[in-house]
């Protein structure tokens, strides 16, 4: 990888020496609200220490110091009485905001809250040489940072990255690394897609077959060989124990990341029905899915299903403090409801027009349960069909149309339109890339992600307030290894980080590419297997981007 990064730098025609750091294109991603270059450098030495004003601030600083002690080998004490890096709270700065002032003899970091301090420290980390990310002492490095003043605050409160662990299971160590990496780019929501047709990944004490049966499939389709079907013959599966989940939730919280668990219903439920056939709408025994695509196996709207779902959610709520819980609700073919007596009798009893309204009735029942437990619901934009549940947040994935509609109805919206936010899609000419998703027929290069604007022009200012942020999704049908997840997510996640954090009017693709050059060595040093981007304006394959 080292040599690849080196060639990437040559490709860009730039190095990453300290001189360039003093330019306005200081290599911080996402771009801060305001950056003013000063004169000179602050050097980290044996005598450098952090001074904090409270236990809670000290805890955040200590975590950071403990990480950079590893690479610098410096003592970097955290104290209350003295220190040349002074860190404290200043509430009037606002949530998640910070001010970082670096002079040649001292550094001052003020955060509007602890998250703000954490983000200020991430900016400081990015100003240090890339070896700061190393997990061994890096010798002969000049640990200095340029004099600079930064004022910074996020554009959106919801800045998300998603990971599908249903299609392929990823272990706790990797999930932690994924969260750690995203948090360094100031993402604050991890959407953990925990259940799928091809695998259920969360231990639920009351329903042991979910982890004994639903977490395992006998094999996986090879590439796109649906017809004739070719399977790999290799069993695949795995799940997180509740202890592991608690550990990951705590790990994320230390990085100011809230985990939003997703429990899919009523669709994407083949694995559940394989374990508990009585929850489906048909009596045949089925297996955990081995192929991709939209499946007919959906949960029956019976009382037994609601008991199951509320039991499952009770355990989920106990594990995840997130105020918002994702209940899926995408891609629900209604065939099995059309042919099922229970479903039809509810339509009649509740005076519903059709199966779409039955889905809406289903989701509203789940919302009532969540709201009785002090939480609200997020669903994919299909929850608009048949009428939105009262406090639902809509995740708009089939373009931004659903998001516009929901915002007009006064609902909160998270924008994640496929065209810009699906990191399972190819990022360059498919001919030169490993197998990836392309069901919509387009490719999503880095600059396309960067060009994404989460607030549609059609919205009035008051409607636009309902767009609480955006998210990038990593679906894993064709992504079976951690290395490939990273290849698909990075550096596109850096472009998305800037979309959700930086002021719209300051975003500039040329500046982004320049800062990217300074930043890629950090990803390299963190051991993230990012894709080396083509140089700006180069089109080596002659492949046209999808815009
Ligand atoms: C659509 S996005 C899906 C996922 C797939 C993805 C593949 C959404 C709510 N549903 O189940 O994994 O496309 O790109």
Coordinates of C-alpha atoms and ligand atoms in Angstrom, one line a residue:
X1 CA 0.0 0.0 0.0
X2 CA 2.8 2.4 0.9
X3 CA 4.1 2.5 -2.7
X4 CA 0.6 2.9 -4.0
X5 CA 0.0 5.9 -1.8
X6 CA 3.3 7.3 -3.0
X7 CA 2.2 6.9 -6.6
X8 CA -1.1 8.5 -5.7
X9 CA 0.8 11.5 -4.4
X10 CA 2.8 11.7 -7.6
X11 CA -0.4 11.4 -9.6
X12 CA -1.7 14.4 -7.8
X13 CA 1.7 16.1 -8.4
X14 CA 1.9 17.2 -4.8
X15 CA 3.7 16.2 -1.7
X16 CA 2.5 16.6 1.9
X17 CA 5.4 18.6 3.5
X18 CA 4.7 21.1 6.2
X19 CA 4.9 24.1 3.9
X20 CA 1.7 23.4 2.1
X21 CA -0.1 23.0 5.5
X22 CA 0.2 26.7 6.0
X23 CA -1.9 27.4 2.9
X24 CA -5.6 28.0 3.2
X25 CA -6.0 24.4 2.0
X26 CA -4.9 23.1 5.3
X27 CA -5.5 19.4 5.0
X28 CA -8.6 19.1 7.3
X29 CA -11.5 17.1 6.1
X30 CA -14.3 18.1 6.4
X31 CA -13.5 21.7 5.7
X32 CA -14.0 23.8 8.8
X33 CA -16.3 26.9 8.8
X34 CA -13.3 29.2 9.1
X35 CA -9.6 28.8 9.0
X36 CA -7.1 31.6 9.4
X37 CA -3.4 30.8 9.0
X38 CA -1.0 32.3 11.6
X39 CA 2.8 32.4 11.7
X40 CA 5.1 29.7 12.8
X41 CA 4.6 26.3 14.3
X42 CA 3.7 24.7 17.6
X43 CA 6.0 21.8 18.4
X44 CA 5.0 18.8 20.5
X45 CA 7.9 17.9 22.8
X46 CA 8.6 15.9 25.9
X47 CA 7.4 18.9 27.9
X48 CA 4.0 19.3 26.1
X49 CA 1.0 18.7 28.4
X50 CA -2.7 19.1 28.2
X51 CA -4.5 21.3 30.8
X52 CA -8.2 20.7 31.2
X53 CA -10.8 22.3 33.4
X54 CA -13.0 19.4 34.5
X55 CA -13.0 15.6 34.9
X56 CA -15.3 15.1 31.9
X57 CA -13.1 17.2 29.6
X58 CA -10.1 15.4 30.9
X59 CA -11.6 12.0 30.0
X60 CA -12.1 13.1 26.4
X61 CA -8.6 14.6 26.2
X62 CA -7.0 11.6 28.0
X63 CA -8.5 9.2 25.3
X64 CA -6.9 11.3 22.6
X65 CA -3.6 11.7 24.4
X66 CA -3.4 7.9 25.0
X67 CA -3.8 7.4 21.3
X68 CA -1.1 9.8 20.2
X69 CA 1.3 8.8 23.0
X70 CA 1.5 5.5 21.1
X71 CA 2.8 7.1 17.9
X72 CA 4.7 10.1 19.3
X73 CA 6.3 8.3 22.2
X74 CA 5.8 11.6 24.1
X75 CA 4.5 11.7 27.7
X76 CA 1.7 14.2 26.9
X77 CA 0.4 14.4 30.5
X78 CA -3.2 15.5 31.1
X79 CA -3.4 17.8 34.1
X80 CA -5.6 20.3 35.8
X81 CA -3.0 22.8 36.9
X82 CA -0.7 23.5 34.0
X83 CA -0.1 22.6 30.4
X84 CA 0.5 24.4 27.1
X85 CA -2.5 22.8 25.3
X86 CA -5.5 24.2 27.2
X87 CA -8.8 22.5 26.6
X88 CA -12.2 23.5 28.1
X89 CA -15.9 24.0 27.5
X90 CA -17.5 27.2 26.3
X91 CA -21.2 26.6 26.1
X92 CA -22.0 29.6 23.9
X93 CA -20.1 28.0 21.0
X94 CA -23.1 25.6 20.5
X95 CA -23.4 21.9 20.1
X96 CA -20.6 19.9 18.4
X97 CA -18.8 23.2 17.8
X98 CA -15.2 24.2 18.6
X99 CA -12.6 26.8 18.4
X100 CA -9.0 25.8 18.0
X101 CA -6.2 28.4 18.3
X102 CA -2.7 27.3 17.6
X103 CA 0.1 29.7 18.4
X104 CA 3.8 28.9 18.4
X105 CA 3.9 28.6 22.2
X106 CA 0.5 27.3 23.1
X107 CA -2.7 25.7 21.8
X108 CA -6.2 26.6 23.1
X109 CA -9.2 24.4 22.3
X110 CA -12.7 25.4 23.4
X111 CA -15.7 23.2 22.7
X112 CA -19.4 24.1 22.9
X113 CA -19.8 20.6 24.4
X114 CA -17.7 17.5 24.8
X115 CA -18.4 16.4 21.2
X116 CA -17.1 19.8 20.1
X117 CA -13.9 19.2 22.0
X118 CA -13.6 15.7 20.4
X119 CA -14.0 17.3 16.9
X120 CA -11.4 20.0 17.7
X121 CA -9.0 17.2 18.7
X122 CA -9.7 15.4 15.4
X123 CA -8.8 18.6 13.5
X124 CA -5.6 18.9 15.5
X125 CA -4.8 15.2 14.7
X126 CA -5.2 15.9 11.0
X127 CA -2.8 18.8 11.3
X128 CA -0.1 16.6 12.7
X129 CA 2.0 14.4 10.4
X130 CA 0.2 11.3 9.2
X131 CA 2.4 9.1 11.3
X132 CA 0.4 10.3 14.2
X133 CA -2.0 7.5 13.4
X134 CA 0.6 4.8 13.7
X135 CA 0.2 2.1 16.3
X136 CA 3.9 2.0 17.1
X137 CA 6.3 4.8 17.9
X138 CA 7.2 6.7 14.8
X139 CA 10.8 8.0 15.1
X140 CA 12.4 11.0 13.4
X141 CA 9.1 12.8 12.9
X142 CA 8.7 16.5 13.5
X143 CA 5.5 16.6 15.6
X144 CA 4.7 20.2 14.8
X145 CA 1.5 21.8 13.7
X146 CA 1.1 25.1 11.9
X147 CA -0.1 28.2 13.7
X148 CA -3.8 28.6 12.8
X149 CA -7.2 29.6 14.1
X150 CA -10.2 27.5 13.3
X151 CA -13.9 28.2 14.2
X152 CA -16.0 25.2 13.3
X153 CA -19.5 23.9 13.6
X154 CA -21.5 21.2 11.7
X155 CA -24.0 22.0 9.0
X156 CA -26.3 19.1 9.9
X157 CA -27.0 17.3 13.2
X158 CA -27.3 13.9 11.5
X159 CA -24.1 12.8 9.8
X160 CA -24.4 9.1 9.1
X161 CA -22.5 6.1 7.8
X162 CA -24.3 2.7 7.4
X163 CA -23.0 -0.8 7.3
X164 CA -25.0 -3.9 6.2
X165 CA -23.8 -6.8 8.3
X166 CA -26.7 -9.0 7.2
X167 CA -25.4 -9.9 3.7
X168 CA -22.0 -10.6 5.2
X169 CA -21.1 -10.7 8.8
X170 CA -18.3 -8.4 10.0
X171 CA -16.8 -9.0 13.4
X172 CA -16.7 -6.6 16.4
X173 CA -13.0 -5.6 15.8
X174 CA -13.9 -4.4 12.3
X175 CA -17.1 -2.7 13.3
X176 CA -15.1 -0.8 15.9
X177 CA -12.5 0.2 13.3
X178 CA -15.3 1.4 11.0
X179 CA -16.8 3.5 13.8
X180 CA -13.4 4.9 14.8
X181 CA -12.5 5.9 11.3
X182 CA -15.8 7.6 10.5
X183 CA -15.7 9.5 13.9
X184 CA -12.4 11.0 12.8
X185 CA -14.2 12.7 9.9
X186 CA -16.9 14.0 12.3
X187 CA -19.7 11.5 11.4
X188 CA -21.9 11.0 14.4
X189 CA -24.4 8.3 13.5
X190 CA -23.7 4.7 12.7
X191 CA -26.6 3.0 11.2
X192 CA -26.1 -0.7 12.0
X193 CA -28.2 -2.8 9.5
X194 CA -28.5 -5.9 11.7
X195 CA -31.1 -8.1 10.1
X196 CA -31.6 -9.3 6.5
X197 CA -33.0 -12.1 4.4
X198 CA -29.5 -13.7 4.4
X199 CA -28.7 -13.4 8.1
X200 CA -29.9 -12.1 11.5
X201 CA -27.0 -10.7 13.5
X202 CA -28.2 -9.8 17.0
X203 CA -28.6 -12.1 20.0
X204 CA -32.2 -11.9 21.3
X205 CA -32.4 -13.9 24.5
X206 CA -36.1 -14.6 24.2
X207 CA -35.8 -16.1 20.7
X208 CA -32.7 -18.3 20.6
X209 CA -33.4 -19.6 17.1
X210 CA -32.6 -16.2 15.7
X211 CA -28.9 -16.9 16.4
X212 CA -29.1 -20.7 16.1
X213 CA -30.9 -20.7 12.8
X214 CA -31.4 -17.2 11.3
X215 CA -27.8 -16.2 11.7
X216 CA -26.5 -18.8 9.3
X217 CA -26.9 -19.6 5.6
X218 CA -25.8 -22.8 4.0
X219 CA -24.0 -21.0 1.2
X220 CA -23.9 -17.9 -1.0
X221 CA -24.6 -17.3 -4.6
X222 CA -21.4 -16.8 -6.7
X223 CA -21.3 -13.3 -8.1
X224 CA -24.4 -12.8 -10.2
X225 CA -25.1 -16.4 -11.2
X226 CA -28.9 -16.4 -10.6
X227 CA -29.8 -18.4 -13.6
X228 CA -28.5 -21.0 -13.7
X229 CA -27.8 -20.7 -10.0
X230 CA -24.3 -21.3 -8.8
X231 CA -23.6 -21.4 -5.0
X232 CA -20.2 -21.3 -3.4
X233 CA -21.0 -24.3 -1.0
X234 CA -19.5 -22.4 1.9
X235 CA -21.7 -21.9 5.0
X236 CA -21.7 -18.2 6.2
X237 CA -22.9 -16.5 9.3
X238 CA -22.3 -15.0 12.6
X239 CA -23.9 -12.7 15.2
X240 CA -23.1 -10.3 18.0
X241 CA -23.8 -11.3 21.5
X242 CA -25.6 -8.8 23.7
X243 CA -22.3 -8.2 25.6
X244 CA -20.6 -7.4 22.3
X245 CA -23.3 -5.0 21.3
X246 CA -22.9 -3.2 24.6
X247 CA -19.2 -3.0 24.1
X248 CA -19.6 -1.5 20.6
X249 CA -22.3 1.0 21.8
X250 CA -19.9 2.2 24.5
X251 CA -17.0 2.3 22.1
X252 CA -19.1 4.4 19.7
X253 CA -20.3 6.7 22.5
X254 CA -16.7 7.5 23.5
X255 CA -16.3 8.7 19.9
X256 CA -19.6 10.7 20.0
X257 CA -21.2 8.3 17.6
X258 CA -24.8 7.2 18.3
X259 CA -25.6 3.8 16.9
X260 CA -29.0 3.5 15.2
X261 CA -29.9 -0.2 15.1
X262 CA -32.0 -1.4 12.2
X263 CA -34.4 -4.3 12.7
X264 CA -36.1 -4.9 9.4
X265 CA -39.9 -5.4 9.2
X266 CA -42.1 -6.6 7.7
X267 CA -39.9 -7.4 4.7
X268 CA -36.3 -8.6 4.4
X269 CA -37.4 -11.2 6.9
X270 CA -36.6 -14.6 5.2
X271 CA -34.0 -15.5 7.9
X272 CA -36.5 -14.7 10.7
X273 CA -39.2 -16.9 9.0
X274 CA -36.7 -19.7 8.4
X275 CA -36.2 -19.7 12.2
X276 CA -39.9 -19.1 13.2
X277 CA -42.1 -20.2 10.3
X278 CA -45.3 -19.3 12.1
X279 CA -44.3 -15.6 11.7
X280 CA -44.6 -15.8 7.9
X281 CA -47.7 -15.8 5.8
X282 CA -47.2 -19.2 4.3
X283 CA -46.9 -22.6 5.9
X284 CA -44.0 -24.0 3.9
X285 CA -40.6 -24.4 5.6
X286 CA -38.1 -22.0 4.1
X287 CA -34.3 -21.5 4.4
X288 CA -32.2 -18.5 5.2
X289 CA -31.7 -16.8 1.8
X290 CA -28.6 -17.6 -0.3
X291 CA -29.3 -15.1 -3.1
X292 CA -29.8 -11.4 -3.3
X293 CA -32.8 -9.3 -4.3
X294 CA -36.2 -8.5 -3.0
X295 CA -37.9 -11.5 -1.4
X296 CA -41.5 -12.4 -1.0
X297 CA -41.1 -13.7 2.5
X298 CA -42.5 -11.0 4.7
X299 CA -43.9 -11.1 8.3
X300 CA -47.6 -11.8 8.7
X301 CA -49.4 -9.0 10.5
X302 CA -50.7 -11.5 13.1
X303 CA -50.7 -10.9 16.9
X304 CA -48.0 -13.5 17.2
X305 CA -45.8 -11.3 14.9
X306 CA -46.4 -8.2 17.0
X307 CA -45.6 -10.1 20.2
X308 CA -42.4 -11.2 18.6
X309 CA -41.5 -7.8 17.3
X310 CA -42.2 -6.0 20.6
X311 CA -40.2 -8.6 22.5
X312 CA -37.3 -8.2 20.1
X313 CA -37.5 -4.4 20.3
X314 CA -37.7 -4.5 24.1
X315 CA -34.3 -6.2 24.1
X316 CA -33.0 -3.8 21.4
X317 CA -34.1 -0.7 23.3
X318 CA -32.3 -2.1 26.4
X319 CA -29.0 -2.3 24.3
X320 CA -29.2 0.9 22.3
X321 CA -29.8 4.2 23.9
X322 CA -30.4 5.9 20.6
X323 CA -33.6 8.1 20.6
X324 CA -34.3 6.9 17.0
X325 CA -34.7 3.2 16.1
X326 CA -34.7 2.1 12.4
X327 CA -37.4 -0.4 11.5
X328 CA -36.6 -0.8 7.8
X329 CA -39.9 -1.2 5.9
X330 CA -38.3 -1.1 2.5
X331 CA -39.1 -3.4 -0.4
X332 CA -42.1 -5.2 0.9
X333 CA -43.8 -7.2 -1.9
X334 CA -47.4 -7.6 -0.9
X335 CA -48.1 -11.0 -2.7
X336 CA -48.1 -13.0 0.5
X337 CA -50.4 -10.6 2.3
X338 CA -52.8 -10.6 -0.7
X339 CA -53.1 -14.4 -0.4
X340 CA -53.3 -14.6 3.4
X341 CA -56.5 -14.8 5.5
X342 CA -55.0 -13.0 8.5
X343 CA -53.8 -10.1 6.4
X344 CA -57.1 -9.8 4.6
X345 CA -59.2 -9.9 7.7
X346 CA -57.2 -7.0 9.2
X347 CA -57.7 -5.0 6.1
X348 CA -61.5 -5.6 6.5
X349 CA -61.6 -5.1 10.3
X350 CA -59.6 -1.9 10.2
X351 CA -61.3 -0.6 7.1
X352 CA -58.1 -0.3 5.2
X353 CA -58.1 0.4 1.4
X354 CA -55.4 -2.1 0.5
X355 CA -52.1 -3.8 1.4
X356 CA -50.2 -0.5 1.3
X357 CA -52.5 0.8 4.1
X358 CA -52.0 -2.4 5.9
X359 CA -48.2 -1.8 5.9
X360 CA -48.9 1.7 7.2
X361 CA -51.1 0.3 9.9
X362 CA -48.3 -2.2 10.8
X363 CA -45.7 0.5 11.1
X364 CA -48.0 2.8 13.1
X365 CA -48.5 0.0 15.6
X366 CA -44.7 -0.4 15.9
X367 CA -44.3 3.4 16.2
X368 CA -46.9 3.4 19.1
X369 CA -44.8 0.8 20.9
X370 CA -41.6 2.8 20.4
X371 CA -43.2 6.0 21.4
X372 CA -44.6 4.4 24.6
X373 CA -41.0 3.6 25.3
X374 CA -39.7 7.1 24.7
X375 CA -38.2 6.5 21.2
X376 CA -39.1 7.5 17.7
X377 CA -39.0 5.5 14.5
X378 CA -36.9 5.8 11.3
X379 CA -38.1 4.0 8.2
X380 CA -37.0 3.8 4.5
X381 CA -39.1 6.0 2.3
X382 CA -41.7 3.2 1.6
X383 CA -43.2 4.2 4.9
X384 CA -44.8 7.1 3.1
X385 CA -47.0 4.7 1.2
X386 CA -50.4 4.3 2.8
X387 CA -49.7 7.2 5.2
X388 CA -46.8 8.2 7.5
X389 CA -46.8 7.3 11.2
X390 CA -47.1 10.5 13.3
X391 CA -43.5 11.1 14.4
X392 CA -41.6 9.0 11.9
X393 CA -38.3 10.1 10.4
X394 CA -38.0 9.2 6.7
X395 CA -34.8 7.9 5.2
X396 CA -35.1 8.9 1.6
X397 CA -33.2 6.4 -0.6
X398 CA -35.2 6.2 -3.9
X399 CA -33.9 9.6 -4.8
X400 CA -35.0 12.7 -2.8
X401 CA -38.7 12.7 -3.8
X402 CA -39.7 10.8 -0.6
X403 CA -37.6 13.2 1.5
X404 CA -39.3 16.2 -0.1
X405 CA -42.7 14.8 0.5
X406 CA -42.0 13.9 4.1
X407 CA -40.4 17.3 4.8
X408 CA -43.6 19.0 3.4
X409 CA -45.6 16.9 5.7
X410 CA -43.5 18.2 8.6
X411 CA -41.5 15.0 9.2
X412 CA -37.8 14.8 9.7
X413 CA -35.8 13.5 6.9
X414 CA -32.4 11.9 6.4
X415 CA -31.2 12.0 2.8
X416 CA -29.5 9.0 1.4
X417 CA -30.4 9.0 -2.3
X418 CA -28.9 6.0 -4.2
X419 CA -27.3 8.2 -6.9
X420 CA -24.9 9.9 -4.5
X421 CA -24.9 7.9 -1.3
X422 CA -24.8 4.2 -2.3
X423 CA -21.2 3.2 -1.6
X424 CA -21.9 -0.4 -2.7
X425 CA -22.1 1.0 -6.3
X426 CA -19.0 1.1 -8.6
X427 CA -16.9 4.2 -8.1
X428 CA -15.2 4.0 -11.6
X429 CA -15.5 2.1 -14.8
X430 CA -16.8 -1.4 -13.8
X431 CA -14.3 -2.9 -16.3
X432 CA -11.4 -1.9 -14.1
X433 CA -13.1 -2.4 -10.7
X434 CA -13.8 -5.4 -8.5
X435 CA -17.4 -6.7 -8.6
X436 CA -19.9 -4.1 -7.2
X437 CA -23.5 -3.2 -7.3
X438 CA -25.1 -1.5 -10.3
X439 CA -28.8 -2.2 -10.3
X440 CA -29.6 1.4 -11.2
X441 CA -27.1 1.4 -14.1
X442 CA -24.9 4.2 -12.8
X443 CA -21.5 4.6 -11.2
X444 CA -20.8 6.9 -8.2
X445 CA -17.4 8.4 -8.4
X446 CA -15.8 10.6 -5.7
X447 CA -16.8 13.9 -7.3
X448 CA -20.4 12.8 -7.7
X449 CA -20.6 12.2 -3.9
X450 CA -19.0 15.6 -3.4
X451 CA -21.6 17.3 -5.6
X452 CA -24.5 16.0 -3.5
X453 CA -26.7 18.7 -1.9
X454 CA -28.9 17.3 0.8
X455 CA -31.4 20.2 0.7
X456 CA -33.5 20.1 -2.4
X457 CA -34.1 23.4 -4.1
X458 CA -37.9 22.8 -4.1
X459 CA -38.2 23.1 -0.3
X460 CA -39.0 26.4 1.4
X461 CA -36.7 27.5 4.3
X462 CA -39.1 26.1 6.9
X463 CA -39.5 22.8 5.1
X464 CA -35.8 22.5 4.7
X465 CA -35.3 22.5 8.4
X466 CA -36.7 19.0 8.4
X467 CA -33.7 17.7 6.5
X468 CA -31.7 16.8 9.5
X469 CA -28.8 15.4 7.6
X470 CA -27.6 12.7 5.2
X471 CA -25.9 9.3 5.2
X472 CA -23.8 7.0 3.0
X473 CA -24.8 3.4 2.8
X474 CA -22.6 0.4 2.4
X475 CA -24.7 -2.6 1.4
X476 CA -22.6 -5.7 1.2
X477 CA -24.1 -8.2 -1.3
X478 CA -20.8 -8.1 -3.1
X479 CA -18.6 -7.0 -0.3
X480 CA -17.5 -9.9 1.8
X481 CA -14.3 -8.6 3.5
X482 CA -13.4 -5.7 5.7
X483 CA -10.7 -4.6 3.2
X484 CA -13.4 -4.3 0.5
X485 CA -15.7 -2.4 2.8
X486 CA -13.0 0.1 3.3
X487 CA -12.2 0.2 -0.4
X488 CA -15.8 1.1 -1.2
X489 CA -16.2 3.5 1.7
X490 CA -13.0 5.5 1.4
X491 CA -12.3 8.0 0.2
X492 CA -16.0 8.5 -0.8
X493 CA -16.8 8.9 2.9
X494 CA -14.5 11.9 3.1
X495 CA -16.6 13.6 0.3
X496 CA -19.8 12.8 2.2
X497 CA -18.2 14.0 5.5
X498 CA -17.8 17.4 3.8
X499 CA -21.3 17.4 2.4
X500 CA -22.8 16.9 5.9
X501 CA -20.4 19.1 7.9
X502 CA -19.1 22.0 5.8
X503 CA -21.0 25.2 4.9
X504 CA -22.5 24.7 1.5
X505 CA -21.1 28.0 0.1
X506 CA -17.6 27.0 1.1
X507 CA -17.5 23.6 -0.5
X508 CA -15.1 23.5 -3.4
X509 CA -14.1 20.3 -5.2
X510 CA -10.6 21.6 -6.1
X511 CA -9.9 22.5 -2.5
X512 CA -11.2 19.1 -1.5
X513 CA -8.9 17.3 -3.8
X514 CA -5.9 19.3 -2.5
X515 CA -6.8 18.5 1.1
X516 CA -7.4 14.9 0.2
X517 CA -3.8 14.6 -0.9
X518 CA -2.8 15.8 2.6
X519 CA -5.3 13.5 4.2
X520 CA -4.8 10.2 2.4
X521 CA -1.5 9.5 4.2
X522 CA -3.6 9.6 7.5
X523 CA -5.9 6.9 6.2
X524 CA -2.9 5.0 5.1
X525 CA -1.3 5.3 8.5
X526 CA -4.6 4.2 10.1
X527 CA -4.4 1.0 8.0
X528 CA -7.6 1.9 6.0
X529 CA -7.6 0.2 2.6
X530 CA -9.0 3.1 0.7
X531 CA -9.3 3.3 -3.1
X532 CA -6.6 5.5 -4.6
X533 CA -8.5 8.2 -6.4
X534 CA -7.8 9.3 -9.9
X535 CA -6.2 12.7 -10.1
X536 CA -8.6 15.6 -10.5
X537 CA -9.8 16.1 -14.0
X538 CA -8.1 12.9 -15.2
X539 CA -10.3 10.5 -17.0
X540 CA -7.9 7.6 -17.7
X541 CA -10.5 5.2 -18.9
X542 CA -12.6 7.6 -20.8
X543 CA -15.5 6.5 -18.7
X544 CA -18.2 9.1 -18.2
X545 CA -19.5 9.8 -14.7
X546 CA -23.2 9.5 -14.3
X547 CA -24.1 13.1 -14.0
Ligands
LIG1 C1 -31.7 -1.6 -2.0 S1 -31.8 0.7 0.1 C2 -32.0 -2.0 -0.7 C3 -31.0 -2.9 -0.1 C4 -30.0 -3.4 -1.1 C5 -29.5 -2.2 -1.9 C6 -28.4 -2.6 -2.8 C7 -32.8 -0.2 0.6 C8 -33.6 0.4 1.6 N1 -32.9 -1.5 0.1 O1 -31.7 -4.0 0.5 O2 -28.9 -4.0 -0.4 O3 -30.6 -1.7 -2.6 O4 -27.9 -1.4 -3.5

